[in-house]
mmCIF file of C-alpha atoms and ligand atoms in Angstrom:
data_model
loop_
_atom_site.group_PDB
_atom_site.id
_atom_site.type_symbol
_atom_site.label_atom_id
_atom_site.label_comp_id
_atom_site.label_asym_id
_atom_site.label_seq_id
_atom_site.Cartn_x
_atom_site.Cartn_y
_atom_site.Cartn_z
ATOM 1 C CA UNK A 28 0.000 0.000 0.000
ATOM 2 C CA UNK A 29 1.354 3.380 -1.038
ATOM 3 C CA UNK A 30 1.771 5.837 1.829
ATOM 4 C CA UNK A 31 0.367 8.812 -0.078
ATOM 5 C CA UNK A 32 -3.305 9.305 -0.969
ATOM 6 C CA UNK A 33 -5.669 11.893 -2.363
ATOM 7 C CA UNK A 34 -8.089 11.175 0.496
ATOM 8 C CA UNK A 35 -7.523 9.522 3.848
ATOM 9 C CA UNK A 36 -10.706 8.748 5.769
ATOM 10 C CA UNK A 37 -10.430 8.257 9.528
ATOM 11 C CA UNK A 38 -13.093 5.854 10.832
ATOM 12 C CA UNK A 39 -14.899 2.939 9.202
ATOM 13 C CA UNK A 40 -18.470 3.572 10.377
ATOM 14 C CA UNK A 41 -21.371 4.621 8.149
ATOM 15 C CA UNK A 42 -19.949 8.145 7.618
ATOM 16 C CA UNK A 43 -16.473 6.945 6.671
ATOM 17 C CA UNK A 44 -17.739 4.143 4.444
ATOM 18 C CA UNK A 45 -20.158 6.444 2.638
ATOM 19 C CA UNK A 46 -17.298 8.907 2.084
ATOM 20 C CA UNK A 47 -15.265 5.973 0.777
ATOM 21 C CA UNK A 48 -17.961 4.958 -1.717
ATOM 22 C CA UNK A 49 -18.226 8.512 -3.063
ATOM 23 C CA UNK A 50 -14.457 9.056 -3.174
ATOM 24 C CA UNK A 51 -13.686 5.799 -4.980
ATOM 25 C CA UNK A 52 -16.528 6.212 -7.462
ATOM 26 C CA UNK A 53 -14.942 9.602 -8.254
ATOM 27 C CA UNK A 54 -11.756 7.651 -8.983
ATOM 28 C CA UNK A 55 -9.846 9.210 -6.103
ATOM 29 C CA UNK A 56 -7.000 7.251 -4.539
ATOM 30 C CA UNK A 57 -8.594 6.758 -1.117
ATOM 31 C CA UNK A 58 -7.566 4.984 2.084
ATOM 32 C CA UNK A 59 -9.814 4.372 5.091
ATOM 33 C CA UNK A 60 -8.138 3.833 8.464
ATOM 34 C CA UNK A 61 -10.182 1.979 11.102
ATOM 35 C CA UNK A 62 -8.973 0.905 14.524
ATOM 36 C CA UNK A 63 -11.443 -1.929 15.141
ATOM 37 C CA UNK A 64 -13.740 -3.321 12.446
ATOM 38 C CA UNK A 65 -15.553 -1.885 9.459
ATOM 39 C CA UNK A 66 -19.187 -0.948 10.092
ATOM 40 C CA UNK A 67 -18.846 1.248 13.169
ATOM 41 C CA UNK A 68 -21.132 1.376 16.179
ATOM 42 C CA UNK A 69 -24.294 0.494 14.264
ATOM 43 C CA UNK A 70 -23.025 -3.091 14.578
ATOM 44 C CA UNK A 71 -24.340 -2.852 18.166
ATOM 45 C CA UNK A 72 -27.922 -2.310 17.012
ATOM 46 C CA UNK A 73 -29.908 -5.506 16.923
ATOM 47 C CA UNK A 74 -32.217 -4.087 14.296
ATOM 48 C CA UNK A 75 -32.260 -0.788 12.399
ATOM 49 C CA UNK A 76 -35.802 0.184 11.453
ATOM 50 C CA UNK A 77 -35.302 3.752 10.281
ATOM 51 C CA UNK A 78 -32.731 3.394 7.500
ATOM 52 C CA UNK A 79 -34.571 3.809 4.180
ATOM 53 C CA UNK A 80 -34.575 0.867 1.814
ATOM 54 C CA UNK A 81 -35.156 -1.856 4.395
ATOM 55 C CA UNK A 82 -38.918 -1.891 5.053
ATOM 56 C CA UNK A 83 -38.648 -4.875 7.413
ATOM 57 C CA UNK A 84 -35.564 -3.500 9.187
ATOM 58 C CA UNK A 85 -32.043 -4.897 9.002
ATOM 59 C CA UNK A 86 -29.570 -5.969 11.666
ATOM 60 C CA UNK A 87 -26.986 -3.280 12.402
ATOM 61 C CA UNK A 88 -24.126 -5.722 11.844
ATOM 62 C CA UNK A 89 -25.460 -6.656 8.411
ATOM 63 C CA UNK A 90 -26.029 -3.026 7.426
ATOM 64 C CA UNK A 91 -22.455 -2.113 8.395
ATOM 65 C CA UNK A 92 -21.084 -5.115 6.555
ATOM 66 C CA UNK A 93 -23.053 -4.304 3.386
ATOM 67 C CA UNK A 94 -21.691 -0.738 3.435
ATOM 68 C CA UNK A 95 -18.134 -2.044 3.841
ATOM 69 C CA UNK A 96 -18.584 -4.516 0.958
ATOM 70 C CA UNK A 97 -19.924 -1.759 -1.267
ATOM 71 C CA UNK A 98 -16.995 0.570 -0.492
ATOM 72 C CA UNK A 99 -14.403 -2.163 -1.037
ATOM 73 C CA UNK A 100 -16.050 -3.230 -4.277
ATOM 74 C CA UNK A 101 -15.313 0.258 -5.627
ATOM 75 C CA UNK A 102 -11.669 -0.021 -4.619
ATOM 76 C CA UNK A 103 -11.536 1.652 -1.225
ATOM 77 C CA UNK A 104 -8.270 0.650 0.419
ATOM 78 C CA UNK A 105 -8.437 -0.044 4.141
ATOM 79 C CA UNK A 106 -5.922 -0.201 6.957
ATOM 80 C CA UNK A 107 -6.595 -1.508 10.445
ATOM 81 C CA UNK A 108 -4.725 0.969 12.635
ATOM 82 C CA UNK A 109 -5.482 3.550 15.284
ATOM 83 C CA UNK A 110 -4.988 7.157 14.250
ATOM 84 C CA UNK A 111 -2.940 8.924 16.900
ATOM 85 C CA UNK A 112 -2.374 12.313 15.345
ATOM 86 C CA UNK A 113 -3.500 14.418 12.387
ATOM 87 C CA UNK A 114 -0.957 17.029 11.304
ATOM 88 C CA UNK A 115 -0.422 19.633 8.626
ATOM 89 C CA UNK A 116 2.492 18.806 6.345
ATOM 90 C CA UNK A 117 3.153 21.788 4.071
ATOM 91 C CA UNK A 118 0.291 21.843 1.566
ATOM 92 C CA UNK A 119 -0.626 18.277 2.524
ATOM 93 C CA UNK A 120 -1.768 16.494 5.659
ATOM 94 C CA UNK A 121 -0.239 13.589 7.577
ATOM 95 C CA UNK A 122 -2.193 10.909 9.417
ATOM 96 C CA UNK A 123 0.025 9.277 12.044
ATOM 97 C CA UNK A 124 -1.155 5.823 13.090
ATOM 98 C CA UNK A 125 -0.093 2.804 15.088
ATOM 99 C CA UNK A 126 0.858 1.187 11.759
ATOM 100 C CA UNK A 127 2.826 4.118 10.369
ATOM 101 C CA UNK A 128 2.214 7.391 8.595
ATOM 102 C CA UNK A 129 -0.126 8.071 5.676
ATOM 103 C CA UNK A 130 0.199 11.314 3.729
ATOM 104 C CA UNK A 131 -2.882 12.824 2.172
ATOM 105 C CA UNK A 132 -4.002 15.814 0.167
ATOM 106 C CA UNK A 133 -7.351 15.737 1.969
ATOM 107 C CA UNK A 134 -8.610 14.057 5.158
ATOM 108 C CA UNK A 135 -12.148 13.167 6.200
ATOM 109 C CA UNK A 136 -12.492 12.793 9.964
ATOM 110 C CA UNK A 137 -15.264 10.274 10.734
ATOM 111 C CA UNK A 138 -14.188 8.792 14.057
ATOM 112 C CA UNK A 139 -17.637 8.770 15.679
ATOM 113 C CA UNK A 140 -18.112 8.739 19.417
ATOM 114 C CA UNK A 141 -17.457 6.533 22.406
ATOM 115 C CA UNK A 142 -19.411 5.961 25.615
ATOM 116 C CA UNK A 143 -19.150 8.319 28.536
ATOM 117 C CA UNK A 144 -18.495 6.800 31.923
ATOM 118 C CA UNK A 145 -20.419 7.366 35.144
ATOM 119 C CA UNK A 146 -17.155 8.175 36.937
ATOM 120 C CA UNK A 147 -18.184 6.491 40.202
ATOM 121 C CA UNK A 148 -16.283 4.094 42.489
ATOM 122 C CA UNK A 149 -16.505 0.472 41.333
ATOM 123 C CA UNK A 150 -17.190 1.309 37.674
ATOM 124 C CA UNK A 151 -13.672 0.565 36.426
ATOM 125 C CA UNK A 152 -13.088 -2.177 39.002
ATOM 126 C CA UNK A 153 -16.078 -4.195 37.789
ATOM 127 C CA UNK A 154 -15.728 -3.526 34.072
ATOM 128 C CA UNK A 155 -16.363 -6.884 32.388
ATOM 129 C CA UNK A 156 -17.532 -8.297 35.736
ATOM 130 C CA UNK A 157 -21.029 -6.878 35.555
ATOM 131 C CA UNK A 158 -20.334 -3.328 34.330
ATOM 132 C CA UNK A 159 -20.892 -2.995 30.579
ATOM 133 C CA UNK A 160 -21.273 -0.296 27.939
ATOM 134 C CA UNK A 161 -22.701 -2.686 25.332
ATOM 135 C CA UNK A 162 -25.999 -4.474 25.927
ATOM 136 C CA UNK A 163 -25.798 -6.266 22.580
ATOM 137 C CA UNK A 164 -22.397 -7.669 23.475
ATOM 138 C CA UNK A 165 -22.999 -8.663 27.095
ATOM 139 C CA UNK A 166 -26.771 -8.888 27.617
ATOM 140 C CA UNK A 167 -27.016 -12.652 27.190
ATOM 141 C CA UNK A 168 -24.720 -13.195 30.195
ATOM 142 C CA UNK A 169 -27.516 -11.972 32.457
ATOM 143 C CA UNK A 170 -30.220 -14.507 31.668
ATOM 144 C CA UNK A 171 -32.870 -14.594 34.443
ATOM 145 C CA UNK A 172 -30.962 -12.048 36.545
ATOM 146 C CA UNK A 173 -31.889 -8.444 37.432
ATOM 147 C CA UNK A 174 -29.899 -5.733 35.667
ATOM 148 C CA UNK A 175 -29.864 -1.930 35.663
ATOM 149 C CA UNK A 176 -29.512 0.496 32.768
ATOM 150 C CA UNK A 177 -28.287 3.993 33.630
ATOM 151 C CA UNK A 178 -29.464 6.777 31.308
ATOM 152 C CA UNK A 179 -32.572 8.221 29.725
ATOM 153 C CA UNK A 180 -31.803 8.618 26.030
ATOM 154 C CA UNK A 181 -32.291 6.439 22.973
ATOM 155 C CA UNK A 182 -29.366 4.152 23.675
ATOM 156 C CA UNK A 183 -30.551 3.544 27.261
ATOM 157 C CA UNK A 184 -33.962 2.433 26.018
ATOM 158 C CA UNK A 185 -32.553 0.381 23.129
ATOM 159 C CA UNK A 186 -30.446 -1.366 25.764
ATOM 160 C CA UNK A 187 -33.342 -1.841 28.208
ATOM 161 C CA UNK A 188 -35.606 -3.324 25.526
ATOM 162 C CA UNK A 189 -32.876 -5.656 24.372
ATOM 163 C CA UNK A 190 -31.970 -6.739 27.906
ATOM 164 C CA UNK A 191 -35.626 -7.483 28.731
ATOM 165 C CA UNK A 192 -35.281 -10.557 26.505
ATOM 166 C CA UNK A 193 -32.782 -12.132 28.863
ATOM 167 C CA UNK A 194 -32.920 -10.509 32.278
ATOM 168 C CA UNK A 195 -35.529 -11.253 34.948
ATOM 169 C CA UNK A 196 -35.974 -7.499 35.415
ATOM 170 C CA UNK A 197 -34.479 -4.320 33.934
ATOM 171 C CA UNK A 198 -34.389 -1.208 36.101
ATOM 172 C CA UNK A 199 -33.772 2.019 34.175
ATOM 173 C CA UNK A 200 -32.118 4.588 36.454
ATOM 174 C CA UNK A 201 -32.466 8.154 35.240
ATOM 175 C CA UNK A 202 -31.327 11.346 36.929
ATOM 176 C CA UNK A 203 -34.360 13.298 35.673
ATOM 177 C CA UNK A 204 -38.119 12.692 35.828
ATOM 178 C CA UNK A 205 -38.511 12.466 32.055
ATOM 179 C CA UNK A 206 -36.767 10.515 29.319
ATOM 180 C CA UNK A 207 -34.912 12.099 26.392
ATOM 181 C CA UNK A 208 -35.504 9.088 24.148
ATOM 182 C CA UNK A 209 -37.826 9.252 21.124
ATOM 183 C CA UNK A 210 -41.513 8.660 21.823
ATOM 184 C CA UNK A 211 -41.694 5.316 20.021
ATOM 185 C CA UNK A 212 -38.930 3.886 22.193
ATOM 186 C CA UNK A 213 -40.585 5.298 25.318
ATOM 187 C CA UNK A 214 -43.885 3.667 24.363
ATOM 188 C CA UNK A 215 -42.206 0.314 23.829
ATOM 189 C CA UNK A 216 -40.292 0.534 27.100
ATOM 190 C CA UNK A 217 -43.382 1.531 29.114
ATOM 191 C CA UNK A 218 -45.302 -1.390 27.599
ATOM 192 C CA UNK A 219 -42.586 -3.937 28.465
ATOM 193 C CA UNK A 220 -43.590 -5.486 31.800
ATOM 194 C CA UNK A 221 -40.005 -6.401 32.741
ATOM 195 C CA UNK A 222 -38.805 -2.776 32.571
ATOM 196 C CA UNK A 223 -39.121 -0.561 35.649
ATOM 197 C CA UNK A 224 -37.998 3.054 36.081
ATOM 198 C CA UNK A 225 -36.260 4.779 38.959
ATOM 199 C CA UNK A 226 -36.641 8.529 38.378
ATOM 200 C CA UNK A 227 -34.550 11.404 39.776
ATOM 201 C CA UNK A 228 -31.926 8.912 40.845
ATOM 202 C CA UNK A 229 -28.174 8.689 40.383
ATOM 203 C CA UNK A 230 -25.641 5.937 41.004
ATOM 204 C CA UNK A 231 -23.108 6.787 43.718
ATOM 205 C CA UNK A 232 -21.110 3.566 43.439
ATOM 206 C CA UNK A 233 -21.061 0.090 41.968
ATOM 207 C CA UNK A 234 -20.829 -2.512 44.718
ATOM 208 C CA UNK A 235 -19.821 -6.154 44.617
ATOM 209 C CA UNK A 236 -17.511 -8.886 45.700
ATOM 210 C CA UNK A 237 -15.440 -10.002 42.725
ATOM 211 C CA UNK A 238 -18.375 -9.152 40.454
ATOM 212 C CA UNK A 239 -21.259 -6.688 40.521
ATOM 213 C CA UNK A 240 -23.791 -7.347 43.280
ATOM 214 C CA UNK A 241 -25.604 -4.033 43.459
ATOM 215 C CA UNK A 242 -25.643 -0.262 43.205
ATOM 216 C CA UNK A 243 -25.627 2.471 45.830
ATOM 217 C CA UNK A 244 -28.237 4.995 44.702
ATOM 218 C CA UNK A 245 -29.184 8.546 45.667
ATOM 219 C CA UNK A 246 -32.436 10.403 45.098
ATOM 220 C CA UNK A 247 -31.372 13.795 43.715
ATOM 221 C CA UNK A 248 -34.488 15.567 45.085
ATOM 222 C CA UNK A 249 -34.394 14.306 48.682
ATOM 223 C CA UNK A 250 -30.776 13.155 48.984
ATOM 224 C CA UNK A 251 -31.999 9.855 50.437
ATOM 225 C CA UNK A 252 -29.815 6.826 49.758
ATOM 226 C CA UNK A 253 -30.759 3.263 48.897
ATOM 227 C CA UNK A 254 -29.247 0.027 47.607
ATOM 228 C CA UNK A 255 -30.355 -1.900 44.546
ATOM 229 C CA UNK A 256 -29.379 -5.554 44.089
ATOM 230 C CA UNK A 257 -28.459 -6.226 40.435
ATOM 231 C CA UNK A 258 -26.091 -8.625 38.700
ATOM 232 C CA UNK A 259 -25.201 -6.185 35.949
ATOM 233 C CA UNK A 260 -25.235 -2.500 35.132
ATOM 234 C CA UNK A 261 -25.311 -1.136 31.598
ATOM 235 C CA UNK A 262 -24.080 2.448 31.359
ATOM 236 C CA UNK A 263 -25.742 4.565 28.649
ATOM 237 C CA UNK A 264 -25.166 8.133 29.791
ATOM 238 C CA UNK A 265 -24.069 9.756 26.588
ATOM 239 C CA UNK A 266 -21.295 9.906 24.104
ATOM 240 C CA UNK A 267 -17.917 11.583 23.796
ATOM 241 C CA UNK A 268 -16.506 12.368 20.348
ATOM 242 C CA UNK A 269 -13.296 10.556 19.343
ATOM 243 C CA UNK A 270 -11.410 13.760 18.599
ATOM 244 C CA UNK A 271 -8.246 13.207 20.656
ATOM 245 C CA UNK A 272 -6.123 12.874 17.500
ATOM 246 C CA UNK A 273 -7.142 16.286 16.127
ATOM 247 C CA UNK A 274 -7.168 18.410 19.278
ATOM 248 C CA UNK A 275 -5.244 21.645 18.735
ATOM 249 C CA UNK A 276 -5.603 21.378 14.952
ATOM 250 C CA UNK A 277 -9.370 21.555 14.408
ATOM 251 C CA UNK A 278 -11.929 23.860 16.018
ATOM 252 C CA UNK A 279 -14.008 21.866 18.505
ATOM 253 C CA UNK A 280 -17.191 22.699 20.422
ATOM 254 C CA UNK A 281 -16.922 22.807 24.246
ATOM 255 C CA UNK A 282 -18.189 19.184 24.205
ATOM 256 C CA UNK A 283 -15.397 18.212 21.790
ATOM 257 C CA UNK A 284 -17.363 17.824 18.526
ATOM 258 C CA UNK A 285 -15.655 19.048 15.323
ATOM 259 C CA UNK A 286 -17.117 22.317 14.074
ATOM 260 C CA UNK A 287 -18.126 22.157 10.397
ATOM 261 C CA UNK A 288 -20.153 24.145 7.898
ATOM 262 C CA UNK A 289 -22.846 22.732 5.582
ATOM 263 C CA UNK A 290 -20.102 21.347 3.265
ATOM 264 C CA UNK A 291 -18.572 19.427 6.193
ATOM 265 C CA UNK A 292 -15.546 21.728 5.950
ATOM 266 C CA UNK A 293 -13.581 22.309 9.145
ATOM 267 C CA UNK A 294 -11.637 25.522 9.574
ATOM 268 C CA UNK A 295 -8.592 23.848 7.980
ATOM 269 C CA UNK A 296 -8.687 23.646 4.151
ATOM 270 C CA UNK A 297 -8.757 20.077 2.874
ATOM 271 C CA UNK A 298 -9.905 18.602 6.190
ATOM 272 C CA UNK A 299 -13.558 17.599 6.600
ATOM 273 C CA UNK A 300 -15.577 15.977 9.378
ATOM 274 C CA UNK A 301 -18.621 13.740 8.964
ATOM 275 C CA UNK A 302 -21.070 11.734 11.045
ATOM 276 C CA UNK A 303 -21.537 11.585 14.807
ATOM 277 C CA UNK A 304 -18.201 13.327 15.418
ATOM 278 C CA UNK A 305 -19.275 16.641 13.876
ATOM 279 C CA UNK A 306 -21.092 19.444 15.642
ATOM 280 C CA UNK A 307 -24.875 19.338 15.413
ATOM 281 C CA UNK A 308 -25.086 15.744 14.187
ATOM 282 C CA UNK A 309 -28.449 14.053 14.896
ATOM 283 C CA UNK A 310 -26.351 10.883 15.423
ATOM 284 C CA UNK A 311 -28.281 8.641 13.086
ATOM 285 C CA UNK A 312 -27.006 6.377 10.313
ATOM 286 C CA UNK A 313 -28.998 8.137 7.614
ATOM 287 C CA UNK A 314 -27.413 11.465 8.599
ATOM 288 C CA UNK A 315 -23.906 9.996 8.924
ATOM 289 C CA UNK A 316 -23.992 8.571 5.401
ATOM 290 C CA UNK A 317 -25.258 11.910 4.072
ATOM 291 C CA UNK A 318 -22.412 13.708 5.824
ATOM 292 C CA UNK A 319 -19.895 11.238 4.400
ATOM 293 C CA UNK A 320 -21.142 11.847 0.871
ATOM 294 C CA UNK A 321 -20.998 15.638 1.316
ATOM 295 C CA UNK A 322 -17.483 15.462 2.778
ATOM 296 C CA UNK A 323 -16.215 13.335 -0.131
ATOM 297 C CA UNK A 324 -17.775 15.684 -2.710
ATOM 298 C CA UNK A 325 -16.189 18.663 -0.930
ATOM 299 C CA UNK A 326 -12.818 16.869 -0.938
ATOM 300 C CA UNK A 327 -13.176 16.152 -4.644
ATOM 301 C CA UNK A 328 -13.953 19.823 -5.375
ATOM 302 C CA UNK A 329 -10.942 20.896 -3.298
ATOM 303 C CA UNK A 330 -8.654 18.501 -5.195
ATOM 304 C CA UNK A 331 -10.036 19.674 -8.539
ATOM 305 C CA UNK A 332 -9.198 23.286 -7.622
ATOM 306 C CA UNK A 333 -5.564 22.306 -6.902
ATOM 307 C CA UNK A 334 -4.833 21.289 -10.516
HETATM 308 C C1 LIG B 47 -27.071 0.406 20.389
HETATM 309 C C2 LIG B 47 -27.187 1.416 19.261
HETATM 310 C C3 LIG B 47 -28.300 1.409 18.463
HETATM 311 C C4 LIG B 47 -28.405 2.345 17.415
HETATM 312 N N1 LIG B 47 -29.511 2.275 16.624
HETATM 313 C C5 LIG B 47 -29.640 3.143 15.598
HETATM 314 C C6 LIG B 47 -30.774 3.072 14.731
HETATM 315 O O1 LIG B 47 -31.662 2.221 14.898
HETATM 316 N N2 LIG B 47 -30.839 3.958 13.702
HETATM 317 C C7 LIG B 47 -29.870 4.898 13.478
HETATM 318 O O2 LIG B 47 -29.981 5.651 12.507
HETATM 319 N N3 LIG B 47 -28.800 5.002 14.299
HETATM 320 C C8 LIG B 47 -28.663 4.156 15.356
HETATM 321 N N4 LIG B 47 -27.571 4.242 16.173
HETATM 322 C C9 LIG B 47 -26.600 5.336 15.954
HETATM 323 C C10 LIG B 47 -25.620 5.006 14.788
HETATM 324 O O3 LIG B 47 -24.954 3.802 15.092
HETATM 325 C C11 LIG B 47 -24.626 6.144 14.589
HETATM 326 O O4 LIG B 47 -25.310 7.346 14.332
HETATM 327 C C12 LIG B 47 -23.682 5.860 13.412
HETATM 328 O O5 LIG B 47 -23.015 4.634 13.572
HETATM 329 C C13 LIG B 47 -22.656 6.993 13.275
HETATM 330 O O6 LIG B 47 -21.759 6.681 12.243
HETATM 331 P P1 LIG B 47 -20.285 7.318 12.212
HETATM 332 O O7 LIG B 47 -19.632 6.728 11.046
HETATM 333 O O8 LIG B 47 -20.361 8.783 12.347
HETATM 334 O O9 LIG B 47 -19.583 6.821 13.568
HETATM 335 P P2 LIG B 47 -19.311 5.356 14.134
HETATM 336 O O10 LIG B 47 -20.325 4.385 13.680
HETATM 337 O O11 LIG B 47 -19.110 5.551 15.580
HETATM 338 O O12 LIG B 47 -17.926 4.948 13.442
HETATM 339 C C14 LIG B 47 -16.721 5.580 13.788
HETATM 340 C C15 LIG B 47 -15.587 4.606 13.559
HETATM 341 O O13 LIG B 47 -14.350 5.288 13.767
HETATM 342 C C16 LIG B 47 -13.456 4.422 14.404
HETATM 343 N N5 LIG B 47 -12.437 5.215 15.101
HETATM 344 C C17 LIG B 47 -12.614 6.059 16.138
HETATM 345 N N6 LIG B 47 -11.441 6.624 16.501
HETATM 346 C C18 LIG B 47 -10.508 6.125 15.649
HETATM 347 C C19 LIG B 47 -9.102 6.299 15.528
HETATM 348 N N7 LIG B 47 -8.400 7.113 16.344
HETATM 349 N N8 LIG B 47 -8.449 5.608 14.576
HETATM 350 C C20 LIG B 47 -9.110 4.792 13.719
HETATM 351 N N9 LIG B 47 -10.453 4.561 13.806
HETATM 352 C C21 LIG B 47 -11.128 5.240 14.757
HETATM 353 C C22 LIG B 47 -14.336 3.621 15.354
HETATM 354 O O14 LIG B 47 -13.728 2.377 15.714
HETATM 355 C C23 LIG B 47 -15.595 3.426 14.524
HETATM 356 O O15 LIG B 47 -15.587 2.220 13.794
HETATM 357 C C24 LIG B 47 -27.397 3.321 17.209
HETATM 358 C C25 LIG B 47 -26.264 3.314 18.021
HETATM 359 C C26 LIG B 47 -26.141 2.374 19.045
HETATM 360 C C27 LIG B 47 -24.909 2.377 19.906
#
């Protein structure tokens, strides 16, 4: 693989793969760098019901895999490596990775987001021993046992609904008295008899003895404390953009998302951002693939203006 490309795409989720399809179909020499597996976080969705073209829904893993196949069919080159730094290199850009350096005329940043932590005692200690950030990955370990989900957004309810298939009971712990999740998910969760809600409540610590045995809780209105016996806790309290490799180079929002305009242009010419990582993203697959297409078209226009 040559170390110099017209486009280097960082991240192999829906945004990056869509950018890859557009770039390769425009006959650009494009490389996508992904640190884990192609498909991105949609692989965690058991079923995707809101991506057009699949009236009966499609599993997230299959959707991600189809996108990857499509991009590779058009000649997108891929490297499995973690991007550590994005730098300016004269008129070009350099992407420094665990597998070496790739030089590029343009870069599309599509690194998505990762889960936020609760930041309470016991959370790190019991990671993999009852604490999880992925219901799809770990839910089946909790068959016929009570589990908690912490959070009140879409991911928290996706997780709760999925876990209700295995667990004896799913307790959703939310720090407010209302959910942020979309109405359809709320309706499904309220109808599911195994799901209970603890409102205005936060987790103070994860307790256990070698593995999770319960949670120490606090009512944020009264300050009263209580214990909840659970075998597992699934943390779904929001997302943090994967922008560590471009800090100091790109303009970020206070929350760390990459600032872009409608053409997915960052403040640095030739560098674009797309998908969940960019400011104002609705964090949906259909939006991420749209962003990826726009970013690739913008990159193509930029390259055309160079010659
Ligand atoms: C459980 C769950 C259910 C969901 N259900 C739906 C749904 O039904 N419908 C819907 O529209 N959306 C859903 N979503 C949201 C959807 O998955 C995201 O909006 C979408 O995946 C965003 O795509 P992306 O390409 O921007 O980012 P991601 O999918 O997050 O992909 C980013 C990629 O970048 C890689 N990466 C990050 N940092 C680096 C680095 N330094 N070096 C190299 N690679 C890096 C990551 O490994 C990842 O593969 C769901 C999400 C979850 C978690």
